[in-house]
Amino acid sequence: MTLSPARVRILVVALLAVSFLGALDHTVVSTSLATIAGDLGALEHMSWIMVGYTLAATVMLPVLGKLGDVVGPRSVFLVSLGLFLVASLACGFAPDLGWLIAARVVQGLGSAGLQLMSQTIIARVTSPRQRPRYMAVIGTAFPVAIVVGPVVGGLITDFWGWSWVFWINIPVGLAAFALALVAVPRLPGGAHPRFDIPGSIVFTGTLVALVLAVTWIGDDTLRPAAFACAAAAVVGILALVAIERRAVEPILPPRILRNRTILACLGLSLIVGAGLFAVVAYVPTYIQMAYRTTATVSGLVPIATVLGMLVSNLLTGWLVSRSGRYRFYPVFGTVLGAAGLATMAALPAGAPLWVPMVVMAAVGIGTGSFTNLIFAVVQSAAARSDLGAVTATTNLVRQVGSAVGTAIVGGVVGFGVAAALPVGLDADTLTPAVVRAASPEVQDAVAVIYHDTFAPVFAGLALVYACGIVFALLLPGGRLSDEAPAPLDAVTDAERQPV
């Protein structure tokens, strides 16, 4: 290794800390949304507190990835961390919703850079065989944030006030910044840095329109705007193709899409987004309604899923780093995920609660066995000059898959439940508390409706994972290389792509 083992450990701690900050910020804030919106007098627009953050974190991925390849990941990482901390401070002082949304957009941009550059830096300083272990460690940030975020957010809001939901990032972030200054090496960028500005602008605008179209399509009042955004996205795609054909170094280099390994990993990343993220978002509602539990108890099922994901992620990273062989784990994971979701679809109404917990834990184990592994694999198939771009593309596919999958599942569930509800119940005002206050007959009817509505959803997601089996089988066999990275101050002419 170019870096000493001690410096690598410090580097991993710094990258894990900032990755956890970015992941935790999303889940912590979700618990405080109602309080924040109420204090700022903007309950009807509170969703933009999350949408602004997610939108910025998604659409900036390709731009930041390419920028990391051009100027070097260290600079992008440190600037992103600085933006994230400044935006966190501004969020806590927000006097109105407009200020808060603007600060959340900047915060989302910083979060995207932290996540992306953490993965890119690890790829630049470790051998392909070492990466799975380190990627697995950094990847623990997301599942841990899902588990502890809502609890931490609730406690901070109740005892300190919602401003501290954002300000708590400052001391942790400053410590991570100090570690990063010491541990993150100066990694070279391109030989002739020229950035594809027209392509970046059009790509970002097109992706914003696409994400908004997917987000708004389920809202009756926003559906016309969603269609307009979809049309704008189509025009943007056509314009982007024309621009990128003339670009010296396009924002998403076509060469990375000609590689079989990269394409298979992109397919697997799409499965994670469209499959797991979509189902986890709606499982608590399903459990509350179909099993008639409280909100607290319903959280046990997604927690079981996330814990299964966390354990298999760490175990797979360790095993692959030991043997170098990786192909088995995506195949095993997609098969287990497909089988688990098919089992969820076949569960009878009234099954004990521990049954879906065990089944969804199995889905989490299957998904965790390749969630972060594919980043190490896709990076091993890319040239060093394309590491940022290929890592960004893999993340982007996952985010878009999550947005599309969540929107589709939400639309199917909303339409199915509304169409089947008995007379006297309004889908727009139906809550678990309303159901629990109703007669036993109504409770039974609603439970059956939710069970019957979610059964085809689980079956459809099982088919998504079945498609993942095909992607996993397309991965070539062999082992990840033990070859150490080149010296940090040496970039060969072959690696210097003209930008």
Short mmCIF file of C-alpha atoms in Angstrom, two decimals:
data_model
loop_
_atom_site.label_atom_id
_atom_site.label_comp_id
_atom_site.label_asym_id
_atom_site.label_seq_id
_atom_site.Cartn_x
_atom_site.Cartn_y
_atom_site.Cartn_z
CA MET A 1 0.00 0.00 0.00
CA THR A 2 1.13 3.55 -0.68
CA LEU A 3 -0.22 4.68 2.68
CA SER A 4 0.93 3.18 5.96
CA PRO A 5 -1.58 0.93 7.78
CA ALA A 6 -1.90 3.49 10.59
CA ARG A 7 -2.72 6.29 8.15
CA VAL A 8 -5.24 4.10 6.37
CA ARG A 9 -7.01 3.43 9.68
CA ILE A 10 -7.16 7.17 10.42
CA LEU A 11 -8.43 7.76 6.89
CA VAL A 12 -11.19 5.16 7.25
CA VAL A 13 -12.29 6.67 10.59
CA ALA A 14 -12.50 10.13 9.01
CA LEU A 15 -14.41 8.87 5.97
CA LEU A 16 -16.77 6.81 8.13
CA ALA A 17 -17.49 9.83 10.35
CA VAL A 18 -18.43 12.10 7.46
CA SER A 19 -20.40 9.36 5.67
CA PHE A 20 -22.36 8.82 8.87
CA LEU A 21 -23.01 12.56 9.14
CA GLY A 22 -24.49 12.64 5.65
CA ALA A 23 -26.60 9.51 6.17
CA LEU A 24 -27.76 10.52 9.67
CA ASP A 25 -28.78 14.00 8.61
CA HIS A 26 -31.49 12.62 6.34
CA THR A 27 -33.05 10.27 8.92
CA VAL A 28 -32.71 12.64 11.90
CA VAL A 29 -34.47 15.51 10.15
CA SER A 30 -37.40 13.32 9.04
CA THR A 31 -38.44 12.90 12.69
CA SER A 32 -38.45 16.67 13.25
CA LEU A 33 -40.32 17.69 10.10
CA ALA A 34 -43.67 18.44 11.72
CA THR A 35 -42.07 20.51 14.51
CA ILE A 36 -39.88 22.48 12.11
CA ALA A 37 -42.71 23.21 9.68
CA GLY A 38 -45.05 24.18 12.51
CA ASP A 39 -42.55 26.63 14.01
CA LEU A 40 -41.88 28.20 10.62
CA GLY A 41 -45.58 28.31 9.75
CA ALA A 42 -45.34 26.28 6.56
CA LEU A 43 -46.89 22.87 7.16
CA GLU A 44 -48.23 22.62 3.62
CA HIS A 45 -44.71 22.91 2.16
CA MET A 46 -42.77 20.89 4.72
CA SER A 47 -41.99 18.10 2.22
CA TRP A 48 -39.57 20.47 0.47
CA ILE A 49 -37.30 20.30 3.51
CA MET A 50 -36.56 16.71 2.45
CA VAL A 51 -37.11 17.04 -1.30
CA GLY A 52 -34.60 19.90 -1.63
CA TYR A 53 -31.93 17.90 0.19
CA THR A 54 -32.56 14.68 -1.75
CA LEU A 55 -32.77 16.46 -5.09
CA ALA A 56 -29.44 18.22 -4.64
CA ALA A 57 -27.77 15.06 -3.33
CA THR A 58 -28.97 13.12 -6.39
CA VAL A 59 -28.52 15.48 -9.33
CA MET A 60 -25.02 16.60 -8.34
CA LEU A 61 -23.54 13.10 -8.21
CA PRO A 62 -22.29 12.91 -11.83
CA VAL A 63 -20.97 16.48 -11.75
CA LEU A 64 -19.07 15.94 -8.51
CA GLY A 65 -17.79 12.56 -9.67
CA LYS A 66 -16.31 14.03 -12.82
CA LEU A 67 -15.00 17.02 -10.91
CA GLY A 68 -13.17 14.64 -8.57
CA ASP A 69 -11.52 12.99 -11.57
CA VAL A 70 -10.47 16.39 -12.94
CA VAL A 71 -9.15 18.22 -9.86
CA GLY A 72 -8.61 15.28 -7.48
CA PRO A 73 -10.99 13.82 -4.86
CA ARG A 74 -9.31 15.43 -1.86
CA SER A 75 -10.23 18.98 -2.91
CA VAL A 76 -13.84 18.03 -3.68
CA PHE A 77 -14.10 16.12 -0.39
CA LEU A 78 -12.84 18.99 1.79
CA VAL A 79 -14.95 21.61 0.00
CA SER A 80 -18.02 19.36 0.31
CA LEU A 81 -17.42 18.92 4.03
CA GLY A 82 -17.03 22.67 4.47
CA LEU A 83 -20.27 23.33 2.56
CA PHE A 84 -22.08 20.72 4.62
CA LEU A 85 -21.00 22.29 7.92
CA VAL A 86 -21.78 25.86 6.86
CA ALA A 87 -25.18 24.76 5.56
CA SER A 88 -25.87 22.89 8.82
CA LEU A 89 -25.17 26.07 10.77
CA ALA A 90 -27.44 28.07 8.44
CA CYS A 91 -30.26 25.52 8.75
CA GLY A 92 -30.36 25.92 12.53
CA PHE A 93 -30.67 29.70 12.22
CA ALA A 94 -33.36 29.58 9.52
CA PRO A 95 -36.02 32.26 10.19
CA ASP A 96 -38.39 30.98 7.51
CA LEU A 97 -38.98 28.04 5.21
CA GLY A 98 -37.32 29.62 2.15
CA TRP A 99 -34.06 30.07 4.04
CA LEU A 100 -34.23 26.51 5.38
CA ILE A 101 -34.91 24.94 1.98
CA ALA A 102 -32.03 26.88 0.39
CA ALA A 103 -29.68 25.77 3.17
CA ARG A 104 -30.91 22.17 2.81
CA VAL A 105 -30.11 22.26 -0.90
CA VAL A 106 -26.52 23.30 -0.11
CA GLN A 107 -26.39 20.67 2.62
CA GLY A 108 -27.55 18.00 0.17
CA LEU A 109 -24.88 19.06 -2.30
CA GLY A 110 -22.24 18.71 0.40
CA SER A 111 -23.61 15.34 1.47
CA ALA A 112 -23.36 14.04 -2.10
CA GLY A 113 -19.72 15.07 -2.29
CA LEU A 114 -18.92 13.43 1.05
CA GLN A 115 -20.50 10.12 0.12
CA LEU A 116 -19.04 10.02 -3.37
CA MET A 117 -15.52 11.18 -2.58
CA SER A 118 -15.26 8.81 0.41
CA GLN A 119 -15.76 5.89 -1.96
CA THR A 120 -13.44 7.39 -4.59
CA ILE A 121 -10.62 8.10 -2.11
CA ILE A 122 -10.71 4.52 -0.81
CA ALA A 123 -10.51 3.27 -4.41
CA ARG A 124 -7.47 5.49 -5.08
CA VAL A 125 -5.39 4.38 -2.08
CA THR A 126 -6.16 0.64 -1.81
CA SER A 127 -5.86 -2.39 -4.05
CA PRO A 128 -9.04 -3.89 -5.56
CA ARG A 129 -8.85 -6.82 -3.12
CA GLN A 130 -8.60 -4.55 -0.08
CA ARG A 131 -11.50 -2.32 -1.11
CA PRO A 132 -14.44 -4.58 -0.16
CA ARG A 133 -13.39 -4.57 3.50
CA TYR A 134 -13.04 -0.78 3.66
CA MET A 135 -16.15 -0.16 1.55
CA ALA A 136 -18.10 -2.39 3.95
CA VAL A 137 -16.90 -0.39 6.96
CA ILE A 138 -17.82 2.95 5.37
CA GLY A 139 -21.07 1.43 4.14
CA THR A 140 -22.22 0.74 7.71
CA ALA A 141 -23.08 4.44 7.98
CA PHE A 142 -26.35 4.07 6.08
CA PRO A 143 -27.97 1.13 7.93
CA VAL A 144 -26.87 2.45 11.33
CA ALA A 145 -28.32 5.87 10.47
CA ILE A 146 -31.65 4.27 9.55
CA VAL A 147 -31.84 2.57 12.94
CA VAL A 148 -30.65 5.36 15.25
CA GLY A 149 -31.63 8.45 13.23
CA PRO A 150 -35.34 8.66 14.08
CA VAL A 151 -34.65 8.06 17.78
CA VAL A 152 -31.84 10.64 17.93
CA GLY A 153 -33.92 13.15 16.00
CA GLY A 154 -36.86 12.75 18.34
CA LEU A 155 -34.73 13.14 21.48
CA ILE A 156 -32.90 16.22 20.17
CA THR A 157 -36.16 17.87 19.08
CA ASP A 158 -37.89 17.17 22.39
CA PHE A 159 -35.07 18.25 24.72
CA TRP A 160 -32.88 20.72 22.79
CA GLY A 161 -35.07 22.11 20.01
CA TRP A 162 -35.05 21.39 16.30
CA SER A 163 -32.14 23.74 15.55
CA TRP A 164 -29.81 21.27 17.26
CA VAL A 165 -30.84 18.61 14.77
CA PHE A 166 -28.59 20.55 12.38
CA TRP A 167 -26.08 22.05 14.80
CA ILE A 168 -25.12 18.64 16.18
CA ASN A 169 -23.26 18.15 12.89
CA ILE A 170 -20.79 20.94 13.69
CA PRO A 171 -18.58 19.38 16.44
CA VAL A 172 -18.50 15.96 14.77
CA GLY A 173 -17.87 17.52 11.37
CA LEU A 174 -15.04 19.73 12.63
CA ALA A 175 -13.33 16.72 14.22
CA ALA A 176 -13.73 14.78 10.98
CA PHE A 177 -12.39 17.77 9.03
CA ALA A 178 -9.26 17.86 11.19
CA LEU A 179 -8.75 14.12 10.69
CA ALA A 180 -9.33 14.47 6.95
CA LEU A 181 -6.70 17.21 6.61
CA VAL A 182 -4.15 14.81 8.07
CA ALA A 183 -5.30 11.51 6.62
CA VAL A 184 -6.64 12.23 3.12
CA PRO A 185 -3.68 12.27 0.73
CA ARG A 186 -3.21 14.72 -2.12
CA LEU A 187 -4.48 12.63 -5.00
CA PRO A 188 -3.76 13.95 -8.51
CA GLY A 189 -6.48 14.83 -10.96
CA GLY A 190 -6.39 15.06 -14.73
CA ALA A 191 -3.38 16.26 -16.66
CA HIS A 192 -5.26 19.02 -18.50
CA PRO A 193 -8.33 19.82 -16.45
CA ARG A 194 -11.14 21.06 -18.70
CA PHE A 195 -14.63 20.54 -17.39
CA ASP A 196 -17.68 19.79 -19.53
CA ILE A 197 -19.72 22.80 -18.35
CA PRO A 198 -22.51 22.68 -21.00
CA GLY A 199 -23.01 18.95 -20.48
CA SER A 200 -23.05 19.40 -16.70
CA ILE A 201 -25.70 22.14 -16.84
CA VAL A 202 -27.99 20.24 -19.22
CA PHE A 203 -27.50 16.95 -17.36
CA THR A 204 -28.31 18.54 -14.00
CA GLY A 205 -31.42 20.29 -15.35
CA THR A 206 -32.63 17.10 -17.03
CA LEU A 207 -32.17 15.06 -13.88
CA VAL A 208 -33.95 17.67 -11.76
CA ALA A 209 -36.91 17.54 -14.14
CA LEU A 210 -36.92 13.72 -14.07
CA VAL A 211 -36.78 13.46 -10.27
CA LEU A 212 -39.52 16.07 -9.84
CA ALA A 213 -41.71 14.27 -12.39
CA VAL A 214 -41.35 11.00 -10.48
CA THR A 215 -41.89 12.73 -7.12
CA TRP A 216 -45.00 14.68 -8.16
CA ILE A 217 -46.78 12.15 -10.35
CA GLY A 218 -48.67 10.65 -7.39
CA ASP A 219 -50.11 14.01 -6.27
CA ASP A 220 -53.32 15.00 -8.06
CA THR A 221 -52.66 18.73 -7.71
CA LEU A 222 -49.07 18.44 -8.95
CA ARG A 223 -49.68 15.92 -11.73
CA PRO A 224 -49.82 18.58 -14.51
CA ALA A 225 -46.46 19.91 -13.31
CA ALA A 226 -45.13 16.33 -13.26
CA PHE A 227 -46.10 15.86 -16.93
CA ALA A 228 -44.43 19.17 -17.79
CA CYS A 229 -41.26 18.06 -15.99
CA ALA A 230 -41.36 14.71 -17.81
CA ALA A 231 -41.59 16.51 -21.16
CA ALA A 232 -38.69 18.78 -20.13
CA ALA A 233 -36.67 15.71 -19.17
CA VAL A 234 -37.24 14.17 -22.62
CA VAL A 235 -36.10 17.39 -24.33
CA GLY A 236 -33.11 17.55 -21.98
CA ILE A 237 -32.06 13.99 -22.82
CA LEU A 238 -32.13 14.75 -26.54
CA ALA A 239 -30.13 17.94 -26.01
CA LEU A 240 -27.67 16.10 -23.77
CA VAL A 241 -27.00 13.45 -26.41
CA ALA A 242 -26.23 16.16 -28.97
CA ILE A 243 -23.92 18.03 -26.56
CA GLU A 244 -22.06 14.98 -25.28
CA ARG A 245 -21.31 13.72 -28.79
CA ARG A 246 -19.19 16.84 -29.30
CA ALA A 247 -17.66 16.93 -25.80
CA VAL A 248 -13.96 16.14 -25.49
CA GLU A 249 -14.61 14.42 -22.17
CA PRO A 250 -18.35 14.03 -21.46
CA ILE A 251 -19.77 14.17 -17.96
CA LEU A 252 -20.57 10.43 -18.18
CA PRO A 253 -17.85 8.89 -20.39
CA PRO A 254 -19.39 6.39 -22.85
CA ARG A 255 -16.37 4.11 -22.40
CA ILE A 256 -17.52 3.13 -18.92
CA LEU A 257 -20.80 1.84 -20.38
CA ARG A 258 -19.02 -0.52 -22.77
CA ASN A 259 -17.66 -2.65 -19.95
CA ARG A 260 -19.67 -5.77 -19.04
CA THR A 261 -18.67 -5.68 -15.37
CA ILE A 262 -19.67 -2.03 -15.01
CA LEU A 263 -23.03 -2.58 -16.71
CA ALA A 264 -23.78 -5.59 -14.49
CA CYS A 265 -22.91 -3.57 -11.36
CA LEU A 266 -25.13 -0.70 -12.50
CA GLY A 267 -27.98 -3.18 -12.88
CA LEU A 268 -27.38 -4.50 -9.36
CA SER A 269 -27.28 -0.95 -7.99
CA LEU A 270 -30.66 -0.32 -9.63
CA ILE A 271 -32.03 -3.43 -7.88
CA VAL A 272 -30.95 -2.10 -4.48
CA GLY A 273 -32.63 1.25 -5.12
CA ALA A 274 -35.84 0.05 -6.75
CA GLY A 275 -36.16 -3.07 -4.58
CA LEU A 276 -35.00 -2.65 -1.01
CA PHE A 277 -35.41 1.12 -0.59
CA ALA A 278 -38.93 1.06 -2.02
CA VAL A 279 -40.15 -1.74 0.23
CA VAL A 280 -38.48 -0.42 3.41
CA ALA A 281 -40.25 2.93 2.93
CA TYR A 282 -43.70 1.31 3.10
CA VAL A 283 -43.21 -1.73 5.31
CA PRO A 284 -44.03 0.16 8.57
CA THR A 285 -47.38 1.27 7.11
CA TYR A 286 -48.10 -2.27 5.96
CA ILE A 287 -47.30 -3.72 9.40
CA GLN A 288 -49.37 -1.11 11.25
CA MET A 289 -52.43 -1.69 9.09
CA ALA A 290 -52.24 -5.39 8.23
CA TYR A 291 -51.00 -6.51 11.66
CA ARG A 292 -52.69 -3.76 13.68
CA THR A 293 -49.60 -2.73 15.63
CA THR A 294 -48.40 0.60 17.01
CA ALA A 295 -45.91 2.75 15.12
CA THR A 296 -43.17 1.68 17.54
CA VAL A 297 -43.78 -2.03 17.03
CA SER A 298 -44.06 -1.62 13.26
CA GLY A 299 -40.50 -0.29 13.24
CA LEU A 300 -39.19 -3.70 14.31
CA VAL A 301 -39.56 -5.12 10.80
CA PRO A 302 -37.44 -2.50 8.97
CA ILE A 303 -34.95 -2.64 11.85
CA ALA A 304 -34.65 -6.41 11.33
CA THR A 305 -34.11 -5.76 7.61
CA VAL A 306 -31.41 -3.17 8.24
CA LEU A 307 -29.61 -5.27 10.86
CA GLY A 308 -29.53 -8.22 8.45
CA MET A 309 -28.12 -5.88 5.83
CA LEU A 310 -25.48 -4.53 8.23
CA VAL A 311 -24.21 -7.98 9.29
CA SER A 312 -24.01 -9.40 5.77
CA ASN A 313 -22.35 -6.22 4.47
CA LEU A 314 -19.49 -6.48 6.97
CA LEU A 315 -19.15 -10.25 6.59
CA THR A 316 -19.12 -10.13 2.79
CA GLY A 317 -16.50 -7.36 2.74
CA TRP A 318 -14.24 -9.39 5.02
CA LEU A 319 -14.69 -12.64 3.06
CA VAL A 320 -14.09 -11.06 -0.34
CA SER A 321 -10.97 -9.27 0.89
CA ARG A 322 -9.63 -12.61 2.14
CA SER A 323 -10.29 -14.65 -0.99
CA GLY A 324 -10.56 -12.04 -3.73
CA ARG A 325 -13.56 -13.91 -5.19
CA TYR A 326 -16.75 -11.89 -5.37
CA ARG A 327 -19.20 -13.33 -7.95
CA PHE A 328 -20.95 -15.73 -5.56
CA TYR A 329 -22.20 -13.00 -3.22
CA PRO A 330 -24.35 -10.98 -5.66
CA VAL A 331 -25.84 -14.22 -6.99
CA PHE A 332 -26.58 -15.47 -3.47
CA GLY A 333 -27.92 -12.07 -2.38
CA THR A 334 -30.32 -11.58 -5.28
CA VAL A 335 -31.62 -15.16 -4.96
CA LEU A 336 -32.20 -14.73 -1.23
CA GLY A 337 -33.83 -11.31 -1.74
CA ALA A 338 -36.16 -12.65 -4.46
CA ALA A 339 -37.11 -15.65 -2.32
CA GLY A 340 -37.76 -13.46 0.74
CA LEU A 341 -40.00 -11.01 -1.11
CA ALA A 342 -41.89 -13.87 -2.78
CA THR A 343 -42.45 -15.31 0.69
CA MET A 344 -43.78 -11.94 1.89
CA ALA A 345 -46.25 -12.00 -1.01
CA ALA A 346 -47.42 -15.49 -0.02
CA LEU A 347 -47.79 -14.88 3.72
CA PRO A 348 -51.38 -15.47 4.88
CA ALA A 349 -53.31 -12.69 6.58
CA GLY A 350 -53.00 -12.90 10.36
CA ALA A 351 -49.54 -14.51 10.46
CA PRO A 352 -47.55 -13.81 13.67
CA LEU A 353 -45.47 -10.63 13.55
CA TRP A 354 -42.18 -12.51 13.98
CA VAL A 355 -42.70 -14.16 10.59
CA PRO A 356 -42.37 -10.98 8.45
CA MET A 357 -39.51 -9.89 10.73
CA VAL A 358 -37.55 -13.06 9.95
CA VAL A 359 -38.40 -12.93 6.24
CA MET A 360 -37.42 -9.27 5.84
CA ALA A 361 -34.23 -9.90 7.81
CA ALA A 362 -33.41 -12.50 5.15
CA VAL A 363 -34.08 -9.90 2.45
CA GLY A 364 -31.70 -7.55 4.27
CA ILE A 365 -29.02 -10.24 4.50
CA GLY A 366 -29.33 -10.92 0.79
CA THR A 367 -29.18 -7.26 -0.18
CA GLY A 368 -26.32 -6.45 2.19
CA SER A 369 -24.17 -9.13 0.60
CA PHE A 370 -23.75 -7.01 -2.53
CA THR A 371 -24.87 -3.46 -1.68
CA ASN A 372 -21.37 -2.06 -1.08
CA LEU A 373 -19.44 -4.88 -2.72
CA ILE A 374 -20.51 -3.70 -6.17
CA PHE A 375 -18.67 -0.40 -5.65
CA ALA A 376 -15.39 -2.25 -5.16
CA VAL A 377 -16.11 -4.43 -8.20
CA VAL A 378 -17.15 -1.57 -10.49
CA GLN A 379 -14.09 0.46 -9.48
CA SER A 380 -11.79 -2.47 -10.25
CA ALA A 381 -13.17 -2.49 -13.81
CA ALA A 382 -12.63 1.24 -14.43
CA ALA A 383 -9.51 3.21 -15.29
CA ARG A 384 -8.15 5.28 -12.43
CA SER A 385 -9.02 8.44 -14.34
CA ASP A 386 -12.69 7.36 -14.37
CA LEU A 387 -13.04 6.27 -10.73
CA GLY A 388 -15.09 9.31 -9.72
CA ALA A 389 -17.36 9.09 -12.76
CA VAL A 390 -18.05 5.36 -12.43
CA THR A 391 -18.65 5.63 -8.67
CA ALA A 392 -21.02 8.56 -9.24
CA THR A 393 -22.91 6.69 -11.95
CA THR A 394 -23.38 3.67 -9.67
CA ASN A 395 -24.73 5.91 -6.90
CA LEU A 396 -26.92 7.84 -9.33
CA VAL A 397 -28.55 4.69 -10.71
CA ARG A 398 -29.35 3.61 -7.15
CA GLN A 399 -30.89 6.98 -6.25
CA VAL A 400 -33.00 7.15 -9.39
CA GLY A 401 -34.11 3.54 -8.87
CA SER A 402 -35.13 4.40 -5.33
CA ALA A 403 -37.13 7.44 -6.45
CA VAL A 404 -38.90 5.57 -9.25
CA GLY A 405 -39.50 2.42 -7.18
CA THR A 406 -40.85 4.35 -4.21
CA ALA A 407 -43.17 6.39 -6.43
CA ILE A 408 -44.52 3.27 -8.17
CA VAL A 409 -45.07 1.38 -4.91
CA GLY A 410 -46.73 4.42 -3.34
CA GLY A 411 -49.03 4.83 -6.32
CA VAL A 412 -50.05 1.16 -6.36
CA VAL A 413 -50.69 1.09 -2.62
CA GLY A 414 -52.60 4.37 -2.61
CA PHE A 415 -54.84 3.39 -5.52
CA GLY A 416 -55.38 -0.17 -4.30
CA VAL A 417 -56.33 0.81 -0.76
CA ALA A 418 -58.60 3.68 -1.86
CA ALA A 419 -60.46 1.44 -4.31
CA ALA A 420 -61.10 -1.32 -1.76
CA LEU A 421 -61.99 0.66 1.38
CA PRO A 422 -65.52 0.08 2.71
CA VAL A 423 -68.08 2.87 2.63
CA GLY A 424 -67.52 5.43 5.37
CA LEU A 425 -63.70 5.35 5.31
CA ASP A 426 -61.74 8.01 3.44
CA ALA A 427 -58.30 7.04 2.17
CA ASP A 428 -57.05 10.62 2.56
CA THR A 429 -57.77 10.67 6.29
CA LEU A 430 -57.15 7.01 7.10
CA THR A 431 -54.51 6.61 9.81
CA PRO A 432 -53.55 3.71 12.10
CA ALA A 433 -55.15 5.60 15.01
CA VAL A 434 -58.44 5.90 13.10
CA VAL A 435 -58.40 2.20 12.33
CA ARG A 436 -57.64 1.21 15.93
CA ALA A 437 -60.59 3.35 17.09
CA ALA A 438 -62.96 1.64 14.64
CA SER A 439 -65.02 -1.50 15.27
CA PRO A 440 -63.34 -4.94 15.13
CA GLU A 441 -65.13 -5.65 11.84
CA VAL A 442 -63.67 -2.51 10.23
CA GLN A 443 -60.22 -3.32 11.61
CA ASP A 444 -60.40 -6.80 10.10
CA ALA A 445 -61.55 -5.39 6.76
CA VAL A 446 -58.73 -2.81 6.60
CA ALA A 447 -56.15 -5.45 7.57
CA VAL A 448 -57.28 -7.70 4.73
CA ILE A 449 -57.28 -4.77 2.27
CA TYR A 450 -53.69 -3.85 3.12
CA HIS A 451 -52.62 -7.49 3.01
CA ASP A 452 -54.21 -8.01 -0.41
CA THR A 453 -52.84 -4.70 -1.74
CA PHE A 454 -49.27 -5.35 -0.64
CA ALA A 455 -49.16 -8.99 -1.80
CA PRO A 456 -48.75 -8.08 -5.51
CA VAL A 457 -46.32 -5.30 -4.53
CA PHE A 458 -44.06 -7.83 -2.80
CA ALA A 459 -44.45 -10.17 -5.78
CA GLY A 460 -43.44 -7.38 -8.17
CA LEU A 461 -40.38 -6.53 -6.08
CA ALA A 462 -39.48 -10.23 -6.03
CA LEU A 463 -39.43 -10.06 -9.85
CA VAL A 464 -37.13 -7.02 -9.59
CA TYR A 465 -34.70 -9.09 -7.53
CA ALA A 466 -35.08 -11.95 -10.02
CA CYS A 467 -33.82 -9.55 -12.70
CA GLY A 468 -30.91 -8.89 -10.33
CA ILE A 469 -30.01 -12.58 -10.52
CA VAL A 470 -29.46 -12.14 -14.25
CA PHE A 471 -27.20 -9.12 -13.66
CA ALA A 472 -25.26 -11.05 -11.02
CA LEU A 473 -24.72 -13.99 -13.37
CA LEU A 474 -23.37 -11.58 -16.01
CA LEU A 475 -20.50 -10.64 -13.72
CA PRO A 476 -17.28 -12.29 -14.85
CA GLY A 477 -15.59 -14.73 -12.49
CA GLY A 478 -12.04 -14.47 -11.20
CA ARG A 479 -10.49 -12.61 -8.30
CA LEU A 480 -9.98 -9.00 -7.37
CA SER A 481 -6.39 -7.95 -7.90
CA ASP A 482 -3.81 -7.64 -5.12
CA GLU A 483 -1.94 -5.00 -7.09
CA ALA A 484 -1.18 -1.98 -4.94
CA PRO A 485 -2.17 1.48 -6.20
CA ALA A 486 0.41 3.55 -7.99
CA PRO A 487 2.36 6.11 -5.92
CA LEU A 488 0.15 9.04 -5.04
CA ASP A 489 2.37 11.57 -6.78
CA ALA A 490 2.72 9.53 -9.96
CA VAL A 491 0.21 9.57 -12.79
CA THR A 492 1.23 7.86 -15.99
CA ASP A 493 0.47 9.31 -19.39
CA ALA A 494 -1.85 6.39 -20.07
CA GLU A 495 -3.92 7.29 -17.03
CA ARG A 496 -4.15 10.97 -17.89
CA GLN A 497 -7.31 11.34 -19.93
CA PRO A 498 -7.68 14.66 -21.74
CA VAL A 499 -10.36 16.75 -20.09
#
